[in-house]
Every structure is written in C-alpha cells, then in structure tokens.
Amino acid sequence: MRALNLLHHPGLARQQKVFHRWWSGLAGLLVGASLAWAWHHVQVIETAQLQLAQSRLQGALRAQQQQAQEAARQQTRLRGQAEQARQLQQIAEHQHTWVSLHESLQQEARERGLKLLRLHSDAEKIELHGTLQRADAVSEVRQSLSAQWPQVLALTSMTAGPAGEVNVVWQTQWPQAQAVAATPTARTQRAKP
C-alpha cells in the first residue's frame, strides 16, 4: 500500500490548483488593470499635449488671419491713397492745362490784341469766342494758339463787328487740349517766328 502523504493529498492538490487559478487570475487582473491604467494615463497625457498643440495652432491661425485681414485693409487703404493721388494728379494736370490756356490767351492779347469774350468747354471740346482789331490777325492768332496746343484750333465762325473788329469762334477737342503741358517759356519760344 502506498504511504499516505498529506502534502500530495488529492483534495489538497485541488485546493492548490484553485488557489493557483485564483492567484494567477488576480495577478493577471492586477497586471491588466495596471497596464490599462498606464495606457489610459499615457493617452490622457498625449490628448492633453495634442489639445495644447491644437490650441497653439488655432492661435497661430487666428493671428495669421488677423494679419491677412490687416494686410487686406492696408492694401485697400493704399489703393485708396493711390486713387486719390491719381485724381489729385489729374486735377493738377487739368489746372495746369487751364493755366497754360490762360497764359497763351494773355500772350495773344498782349501781342496781337485778342480780346476773349467767352470760353466754353465741356467733356469733348473747348470753344473760344473773341474779337480782334484786324482781320489779318485772325490767321496769325489761330496758328500761334494751335502751335502752343497739341490739337489744332479750327475756325468755326468769323463775323465783322460794329466797330470794325472781327468776331471769331475757334474750336478744338478738349481731351487733346488737356495735354497742354509745355512751360510758358517753351511755348513763347515756339510761338515767336
């Protein structure tokens, strides 16, 4: 017969197996829970880092959008200033044209006795009404004024006045007349034969 060994008793072996199962299950549960907790903790840290990076990127995006809006406002402001400068340049050229016209008419009044009765201008043409003491001066004045302006003056009407003077009407295209930009001395030198 076999000797009775209490250390290898079948009931004790079964108890040891159950205890071993419970112990290994509990150890597996603890190891699994700690691994899950560690993985969850790593995920929380990575999520926080990603949210921080996302908030930084959104801040940078907002800053770039504000810079782009400011650049667009600046560009609009510069375009407006350029448009104003262009308009002021056109006004200055227009004023210079009128000053040149006035100077050339005064020069003709001094040299050939031209009296300007009326000056009419619109968007397309300019019309001069004046009187001269002599009929032969009409051609000279027209040629002199035409030489000072880029567009030739056309004689549209010539009538005799009551005191022997000659009433004349000259016309030219106004957009071409705006190009009068020569200095008074240059015009005077061109006008004198």
Coordinates of N, CA and C in Angstrom, one line a residue:
M1 N 0.8 -1.2 0.0 CA 0.0 0.0 0.0 C 0.9 1.2 0.0
R2 N 0.3 2.2 -0.5 CA 1.0 3.4 -0.6 C 1.0 4.2 0.6
A3 N 2.1 4.9 0.8 CA 2.1 5.6 2.1 C 1.3 6.9 1.9
L4 N 0.7 7.3 2.9 CA -0.2 8.5 2.9 C 0.7 9.7 3.0
N5 N 0.7 10.5 2.0 CA 1.5 11.8 2.0 C 0.5 12.9 2.0
L6 N 0.4 13.7 3.1 CA -0.6 14.7 3.2 C -0.2 15.9 2.3
L7 N 1.0 16.0 1.9 CA 1.4 17.1 1.1 C 0.9 16.9 -0.3
H8 N 0.7 15.6 -0.8 CA 0.2 15.4 -2.1 C -1.2 14.8 -2.0
H9 N -2.0 15.2 -1.1 CA -3.4 14.7 -0.9 C -4.2 15.2 -2.1
P10 N -5.0 14.4 -2.7 CA -5.8 14.9 -3.8 C -6.7 16.1 -3.5
G11 N -7.2 16.2 -2.4 CA -8.0 17.4 -2.0 C -7.2 18.6 -1.9
L12 N -6.0 18.4 -1.4 CA -5.1 19.5 -1.2 C -4.5 19.9 -2.6
A13 N -4.3 19.0 -3.4 CA -3.9 19.4 -4.8 C -4.9 20.2 -5.5
R14 N -6.2 19.8 -5.3 CA -7.3 20.5 -6.0 C -7.3 21.9 -5.4
Q15 N -7.2 22.0 -4.1 CA -7.2 23.3 -3.4 C -6.0 24.2 -3.9
Q16 N -4.9 23.6 -4.1 CA -3.8 24.4 -4.6 C -4.0 24.8 -6.1
K17 N -4.7 24.0 -6.9 CA -5.0 24.4 -8.2 C -6.0 25.6 -8.2
V18 N -7.0 25.5 -7.4 CA -8.0 26.5 -7.3 C -7.3 27.8 -6.8
F19 N -6.5 27.7 -5.8 CA -5.8 28.8 -5.2 C -4.9 29.4 -6.3
H20 N -4.2 28.5 -7.0 CA -3.3 29.0 -8.0 C -4.0 29.7 -9.1
R21 N -5.2 29.2 -9.5 CA -6.0 29.8 -10.5 C -6.5 31.2 -10.0
W22 N -6.9 31.2 -8.8 CA -7.4 32.5 -8.2 C -6.2 33.5 -8.1
W23 N -5.1 33.0 -7.7 CA -4.0 33.9 -7.5 C -3.5 34.4 -8.9
S24 N -3.3 33.5 -9.9 CA -2.9 33.9 -11.2 C -3.9 34.8 -11.9
G25 N -5.2 34.5 -11.6 CA -6.3 35.4 -12.2 C -6.2 36.7 -11.6
L26 N -6.1 36.8 -10.3 CA -6.0 38.1 -9.6 C -4.7 38.8 -10.0
A27 N -3.6 38.1 -10.1 CA -2.4 38.8 -10.6 C -2.5 39.3 -12.0
G28 N -3.2 38.5 -12.9 CA -3.4 38.9 -14.3 C -4.3 40.1 -14.3
L29 N -5.4 40.1 -13.5 CA -6.3 41.2 -13.4 C -5.5 42.5 -12.9
L30 N -4.7 42.3 -11.9 CA -3.9 43.5 -11.4 C -3.0 44.0 -12.5
V31 N -2.3 43.0 -13.1 CA -1.3 43.5 -14.2 C -2.1 44.1 -15.3
G32 N -3.2 43.5 -15.7 CA -4.0 44.1 -16.8 C -4.6 45.4 -16.5
A33 N -5.1 45.6 -15.2 CA -5.6 46.8 -14.8 C -4.5 47.9 -14.7
S34 N -3.3 47.5 -14.2 CA -2.3 48.5 -14.2 C -1.8 48.9 -15.6
L35 N -1.7 47.9 -16.5 CA -1.4 48.2 -17.9 C -2.4 49.1 -18.5
A36 N -3.7 48.8 -18.3 CA -4.8 49.6 -18.8 C -4.7 51.0 -18.2
W37 N -4.5 51.1 -16.9 CA -4.4 52.4 -16.3 C -3.2 53.2 -16.8
A38 N -2.1 52.5 -17.0 CA -0.9 53.2 -17.6 C -1.2 53.6 -19.0
W39 N -1.8 52.7 -19.8 CA -2.1 53.1 -21.2 C -3.1 54.3 -21.2
H40 N -4.1 54.2 -20.3 CA -5.1 55.3 -20.3 C -4.4 56.6 -19.8
H41 N -3.5 56.5 -18.9 CA -2.7 57.7 -18.4 C -1.9 58.3 -19.6
V42 N -1.2 57.4 -20.3 CA -0.4 57.9 -21.5 C -1.3 58.5 -22.5
Q43 N -2.5 57.9 -22.7 CA -3.5 58.5 -23.7 C -3.9 59.9 -23.2
V44 N -4.2 60.0 -21.9 CA -4.6 61.3 -21.4 C -3.5 62.4 -21.6
I45 N -2.3 62.0 -21.3 CA -1.2 62.9 -21.5 C -1.0 63.3 -22.9
E46 N -1.1 62.3 -23.9 CA -1.0 62.6 -25.3 C -2.1 63.5 -25.8
T47 N -3.3 63.2 -25.3 CA -4.5 64.0 -25.6 C -4.3 65.5 -25.2
A48 N -3.8 65.6 -23.9 CA -3.6 67.0 -23.4 C -2.5 67.7 -24.3
Q49 N -1.5 67.0 -24.7 CA -0.4 67.6 -25.5 C -1.0 67.9 -26.9
L50 N -1.8 67.0 -27.4 CA -2.5 67.3 -28.7 C -3.4 68.5 -28.6
Q51 N -4.2 68.6 -27.5 CA -5.1 69.8 -27.4 C -4.3 71.1 -27.2
L52 N -3.2 71.0 -26.5 CA -2.3 72.1 -26.3 C -1.7 72.6 -27.7
A53 N -1.3 71.6 -28.5 CA -0.7 71.9 -29.8 C -1.8 72.4 -30.7
Q54 N -3.1 71.9 -30.6 CA -4.2 72.4 -31.4 C -4.5 73.8 -31.0
S55 N -4.5 74.1 -29.7 CA -4.8 75.5 -29.3 C -3.8 76.5 -29.8
R56 N -2.5 76.0 -29.8 CA -1.4 76.9 -30.3 C -1.6 77.1 -31.8
L57 N -1.9 76.0 -32.5 CA -2.1 76.2 -34.0 C -3.3 77.0 -34.3
Q58 N -4.4 76.9 -33.5 CA -5.5 77.7 -33.7 C -5.2 79.2 -33.4
G59 N -4.4 79.4 -32.4 CA -4.0 80.8 -32.1 C -3.1 81.3 -33.2
A60 N -2.2 80.5 -33.7 CA -1.4 80.9 -34.9 C -2.2 81.2 -36.1
L61 N -3.3 80.4 -36.3 CA -4.2 80.6 -37.5 C -4.9 81.9 -37.3
R62 N -5.4 82.1 -36.1 CA -6.2 83.4 -35.9 C -5.2 84.6 -36.1
A63 N -4.0 84.5 -35.6 CA -3.0 85.6 -35.8 C -2.8 85.8 -37.3
Q64 N -2.6 84.7 -38.0 CA -2.4 84.8 -39.5 C -3.6 85.4 -40.2
Q65 N -4.8 85.0 -39.8 CA -6.0 85.5 -40.4 C -6.1 87.0 -40.1
Q66 N -5.8 87.4 -38.8 CA -5.8 88.9 -38.5 C -4.8 89.6 -39.3
Q67 N -3.6 89.0 -39.5 CA -2.5 89.7 -40.3 C -3.0 89.8 -41.7
A68 N -3.7 88.7 -42.2 CA -4.2 88.8 -43.6 C -5.2 89.9 -43.8
Q69 N -6.1 90.0 -42.8 CA -7.2 91.0 -42.8 C -6.5 92.4 -42.7
E70 N -5.5 92.5 -41.8 CA -4.9 93.8 -41.7 C -4.1 94.2 -43.0
A71 N -3.5 93.1 -43.6 CA -2.8 93.4 -44.9 C -3.8 93.8 -46.0
A72 N -5.0 93.1 -46.0 CA -6.1 93.5 -47.0 C -6.6 94.9 -46.7
R73 N -6.7 95.3 -45.4 CA -7.2 96.6 -45.1 C -6.1 97.6 -45.5
Q74 N -4.8 97.3 -45.3 CA -3.7 98.1 -45.7 C -3.7 98.3 -47.2
Q75 N -3.9 97.2 -47.9 CA -3.8 97.2 -49.3 C -5.0 98.1 -49.9
T76 N -6.2 97.9 -49.3 CA -7.3 98.8 -49.7 C -7.0 100.2 -49.4
R77 N -6.4 100.5 -48.2 CA -6.1 101.9 -47.9 C -5.1 102.4 -48.9
L78 N -4.0 101.6 -49.2 CA -3.0 102.1 -50.2 C -3.6 102.3 -51.6
R79 N -4.6 101.4 -52.0 CA -5.3 101.6 -53.2 C -6.0 102.9 -53.2
G80 N -6.7 103.1 -52.1 CA -7.5 104.4 -52.0 C -6.6 105.6 -52.1
Q81 N -5.4 105.5 -51.4 CA -4.5 106.6 -51.4 C -3.9 106.8 -52.8
A82 N -3.6 105.7 -53.5 CA -3.1 105.7 -54.9 C -4.2 106.4 -55.8
E83 N -5.4 106.0 -55.6 CA -6.5 106.5 -56.4 C -6.7 108.0 -56.1
Q84 N -6.6 108.4 -54.9 CA -6.6 109.8 -54.5 C -5.4 110.6 -55.2
A85 N -4.3 110.0 -55.1 CA -3.1 110.6 -55.7 C -3.3 110.8 -57.2
R86 N -3.8 109.7 -57.8 CA -4.1 109.8 -59.3 C -5.1 110.9 -59.6
Q87 N -6.1 111.0 -58.8 CA -7.1 112.0 -59.0 C -6.5 113.4 -58.8
L88 N -5.7 113.5 -57.7 CA -5.1 114.8 -57.5 C -4.1 115.2 -58.6
Q89 N -3.4 114.1 -59.2 CA -2.5 114.4 -60.3 C -3.4 114.9 -61.5
Q90 N -4.5 114.2 -61.7 CA -5.4 114.6 -62.8 C -5.9 116.1 -62.6
I91 N -6.2 116.4 -61.4 CA -6.7 117.7 -61.1 C -5.6 118.7 -61.3
A92 N -4.4 118.4 -60.9 CA -3.2 119.3 -61.1 C -2.9 119.5 -62.6
E93 N -3.0 118.4 -63.3 CA -2.8 118.5 -64.8 C -3.9 119.3 -65.4
H94 N -5.1 119.1 -65.0 CA -6.2 119.9 -65.5 C -6.0 121.4 -65.2
Q95 N -5.6 121.7 -63.9 CA -5.4 123.0 -63.5 C -4.2 123.6 -64.4
H96 N -3.2 122.8 -64.6 CA -2.0 123.3 -65.3 C -2.5 123.6 -66.8
T97 N -3.4 122.8 -67.3 CA -3.9 123.0 -68.7 C -4.6 124.3 -68.7
W98 N -5.4 124.6 -67.7 CA -6.2 125.9 -67.7 C -5.2 127.1 -67.6
V99 N -4.2 126.9 -66.7 CA -3.2 128.0 -66.6 C -2.5 128.2 -67.9
S100 N -2.1 127.1 -68.5 CA -1.4 127.2 -69.8 C -2.3 127.9 -70.8
L101 N -3.6 127.5 -70.9 CA -4.5 128.1 -71.8 C -4.6 129.6 -71.5
H102 N -4.8 130.0 -70.2 CA -4.9 131.4 -69.8 C -3.6 132.2 -70.2
E103 N -2.5 131.6 -70.0 CA -1.2 132.3 -70.3 C -1.1 132.5 -71.8
S104 N -1.4 131.5 -72.6 CA -1.3 131.7 -74.1 C -2.3 132.7 -74.6
L105 N -3.5 132.7 -74.0 CA -4.5 133.7 -74.4 C -4.1 135.1 -74.0
Q106 N -3.5 135.3 -72.8 CA -3.0 136.6 -72.4 C -1.8 137.0 -73.3
Q107 N -1.0 136.1 -73.7 CA 0.1 136.4 -74.6 C -0.4 136.9 -75.9
E108 N -1.4 136.2 -76.4 CA -2.0 136.7 -77.7 C -2.7 138.0 -77.5
A109 N -3.3 138.3 -76.4 CA -4.0 139.6 -76.1 C -2.9 140.7 -76.1
R110 N -1.8 140.4 -75.5 CA -0.7 141.4 -75.5 C -0.1 141.7 -76.9
E111 N 0.2 140.5 -77.6 CA 0.9 140.7 -78.8 C 0.0 141.0 -80.0
R112 N -1.2 140.5 -80.1 CA -2.0 140.7 -81.3 C -3.4 141.4 -81.0
G113 N -3.6 141.8 -79.8 CA -4.9 142.5 -79.5 C -6.1 141.6 -79.4
L114 N -5.9 140.3 -79.1 CA -7.1 139.4 -78.9 C -7.8 139.7 -77.6
K115 N -9.1 139.9 -77.8 CA -10.0 140.0 -76.6 C -10.9 138.8 -76.5
L116 N -10.8 138.1 -75.4 CA -11.6 136.9 -75.2 C -12.9 137.3 -74.6
L117 N -14.0 137.0 -75.4 CA -15.3 137.3 -75.0 C -15.9 136.2 -74.2
R118 N -15.7 135.0 -74.6 CA -16.3 133.8 -74.0 C -15.4 132.6 -74.2
L119 N -15.3 131.8 -73.1 CA -14.6 130.5 -73.2 C -15.6 129.4 -72.7
H120 N -15.9 128.5 -73.6 CA -16.8 127.4 -73.2 C -16.1 126.1 -73.4
S121 N -16.3 125.2 -72.4 CA -15.7 123.9 -72.5 C -16.7 122.9 -71.9
D122 N -16.6 121.7 -72.5 CA -17.4 120.6 -72.0 C -16.5 119.4 -72.0
A123 N -17.0 118.2 -71.9 CA -16.2 117.0 -71.8 C -15.5 116.7 -73.2
E124 N -16.0 117.2 -74.3 CA -15.4 116.8 -75.6 C -14.7 118.0 -76.3
K125 N -15.1 119.2 -76.1 CA -14.5 120.3 -76.8 C -14.4 121.5 -76.0
I126 N -13.5 122.4 -76.5 CA -13.4 123.7 -76.0 C -13.6 124.8 -77.1
E127 N -14.3 125.8 -76.7 CA -14.7 126.8 -77.8 C -14.3 128.2 -77.2
L128 N -13.6 128.9 -78.1 CA -13.1 130.3 -77.8 C -13.9 131.3 -78.6
H129 N -14.5 132.3 -78.0 CA -15.1 133.4 -78.7 C -14.3 134.7 -78.4
G130 N -13.9 135.4 -79.4 CA -13.1 136.6 -79.1 C -13.2 137.6 -80.3
T131 N -12.6 138.7 -80.1 CA -12.5 139.8 -81.1 C -11.1 140.2 -81.3
L132 N -10.8 140.6 -82.6 CA -9.5 141.1 -83.0 C -9.8 142.4 -83.7
Q133 N -8.8 143.3 -83.7 CA -8.9 144.6 -84.3 C -8.7 144.5 -85.8
R134 N -7.9 143.5 -86.3 CA -7.6 143.3 -87.7 C -8.0 142.0 -88.1
A135 N -8.5 141.9 -89.4 CA -8.9 140.6 -89.9 C -7.7 139.7 -90.3
D136 N -6.5 140.4 -90.6 CA -5.4 139.6 -91.0 C -4.7 138.9 -89.8
A137 N -5.1 139.4 -88.5 CA -4.5 138.8 -87.3 C -5.2 137.5 -86.9
V138 N -6.4 137.2 -87.6 CA -7.1 136.0 -87.2 C -6.3 134.8 -87.5
S139 N -5.7 134.7 -88.7 CA -4.9 133.5 -89.0 C -3.7 133.4 -88.2
E140 N -3.0 134.6 -87.9 CA -1.8 134.5 -87.0 C -2.1 134.0 -85.6
V141 N -3.2 134.5 -85.0 CA -3.6 134.1 -83.7 C -4.0 132.6 -83.7
R142 N -4.7 132.2 -84.7 CA -5.1 130.8 -84.7 C -3.8 129.9 -84.8
Q143 N -2.9 130.3 -85.7 CA -1.7 129.5 -85.9 C -0.8 129.5 -84.6
S144 N -0.8 130.7 -84.0 CA 0.0 130.8 -82.7 C -0.6 129.9 -81.6
L145 N -1.9 130.0 -81.4 CA -2.5 129.2 -80.4 C -2.4 127.7 -80.8
S146 N -2.6 127.4 -82.0 CA -2.5 126.0 -82.4 C -1.1 125.4 -82.2
A147 N -0.1 126.3 -82.4 CA 1.3 125.8 -82.2 C 1.6 125.6 -80.7
Q148 N 0.8 126.2 -79.8 CA 1.1 126.1 -78.4 C 0.3 124.9 -77.8
W149 N -0.8 124.5 -78.6 CA -1.6 123.4 -78.1 C -1.3 122.2 -79.0
P150 N -1.5 121.0 -78.4 CA -1.3 119.8 -79.3 C -2.3 119.6 -80.3
Q151 N -3.5 120.2 -80.2 CA -4.6 120.0 -81.1 C -4.8 121.3 -81.8
V152 N -5.0 121.3 -83.1 CA -5.1 122.5 -84.0 C -6.5 123.1 -83.7
L153 N -6.5 124.4 -83.5 CA -7.8 125.2 -83.4 C -8.4 125.3 -84.8
A154 N -9.7 125.0 -84.8 CA -10.4 125.2 -86.1 C -11.3 126.4 -86.0
L155 N -11.2 127.2 -87.0 CA -12.0 128.4 -87.1 C -13.4 128.0 -87.5
T156 N -14.4 128.3 -86.6 CA -15.8 127.8 -87.0 C -16.7 129.0 -87.4
S157 N -16.3 130.2 -87.0 CA -17.1 131.4 -87.3 C -16.2 132.6 -87.3
M158 N -16.5 133.5 -88.3 CA -15.8 134.8 -88.3 C -16.8 135.8 -88.9
T159 N -17.1 136.9 -88.1 CA -18.0 137.9 -88.5 C -17.4 139.3 -88.2
A160 N -17.9 140.3 -88.9 CA -17.4 141.6 -88.7 C -18.3 142.3 -87.6
G161 N -17.7 143.0 -86.7 CA -18.4 143.6 -85.6 C -18.7 145.0 -85.9
P162 N -19.5 145.7 -85.0 CA -19.9 147.1 -85.3 C -18.8 148.1 -85.4
A163 N -17.7 148.0 -84.6 CA -16.7 149.0 -84.6 C -15.5 148.6 -85.5
G164 N -15.7 147.7 -86.5 CA -14.7 147.3 -87.4 C -13.9 146.1 -86.9
E165 N -14.1 145.7 -85.7 CA -13.4 144.5 -85.2 C -13.9 143.2 -85.8
V166 N -13.2 142.2 -85.6 CA -13.6 140.9 -86.2 C -13.9 139.9 -85.1
N167 N -15.1 139.4 -85.1 CA -15.5 138.4 -84.1 C -15.2 137.0 -84.6
V168 N -14.5 136.2 -83.8 CA -14.1 134.9 -84.3 C -14.5 133.8 -83.2
V169 N -14.7 132.6 -83.7 CA -15.0 131.5 -82.8 C -14.1 130.3 -83.3
W170 N -13.3 129.8 -82.3 CA -12.4 128.7 -82.6 C -12.8 127.5 -81.7
Q171 N -12.6 126.3 -82.3 CA -12.9 125.1 -81.5 C -11.7 124.1 -81.6
T172 N -11.6 123.3 -80.6 CA -10.7 122.2 -80.6 C -11.2 121.1 -79.7
Q173 N -10.7 119.9 -79.8 CA -11.2 118.8 -79.0 C -10.5 118.9 -77.6
W174 N -11.4 118.8 -76.6 CA -10.9 119.1 -75.2 C -9.9 118.0 -74.7
P175 N -10.2 116.7 -74.9 CA -9.2 115.7 -74.3 C -7.8 116.0 -74.9
Q176 N -7.6 116.4 -76.1 CA -6.3 116.7 -76.6 C -5.8 118.0 -76.1
A177 N -6.7 118.9 -75.8 CA -6.3 120.2 -75.2 C -5.8 120.0 -73.8
Q178 N -6.2 119.0 -73.1 CA -5.7 118.7 -71.7 C -4.2 118.4 -71.7
A179 N -3.7 117.9 -72.9 CA -2.3 117.5 -72.9 C -1.4 118.7 -73.0
V180 N -1.9 119.9 -72.9 CA -1.0 121.1 -73.0 C -0.2 121.1 -71.7
A181 N 1.1 120.9 -71.8 CA 1.9 120.8 -70.5 C 3.2 121.5 -70.7
A182 N 3.4 122.1 -71.9 CA 4.7 122.8 -72.1 C 4.8 124.0 -71.2
T183 N 6.0 124.4 -70.8 CA 6.2 125.5 -70.0 C 5.9 126.8 -70.8
P184 N 5.5 127.9 -70.1 CA 5.2 129.1 -70.8 C 6.4 129.6 -71.6
T185 N 7.6 129.5 -71.2 CA 8.8 130.0 -72.0 C 9.0 129.1 -73.2
A186 N 8.8 127.8 -73.1 CA 8.9 127.0 -74.3 C 7.8 127.3 -75.3
R187 N 6.6 127.6 -74.8 CA 5.5 127.9 -75.7 C 5.8 129.3 -76.4
T188 N 6.3 130.2 -75.6 CA 6.6 131.5 -76.1 C 7.7 131.4 -77.2
Q189 N 8.7 130.6 -77.0 CA 9.7 130.4 -78.0 C 9.2 129.8 -79.2
R190 N 8.3 128.8 -79.1 CA 7.7 128.2 -80.3 C 6.8 129.1 -81.0
A191 N 6.1 130.0 -80.3 CA 5.1 130.9 -80.9 C 5.7 132.0 -81.7
K192 N 6.9 132.5 -81.2 CA 7.5 133.6 -81.9 C 8.3 133.1 -83.2
P193 N 8.1 133.8 -84.4 CA 8.8 133.3 -85.6 C 10.2 133.7 -85.6

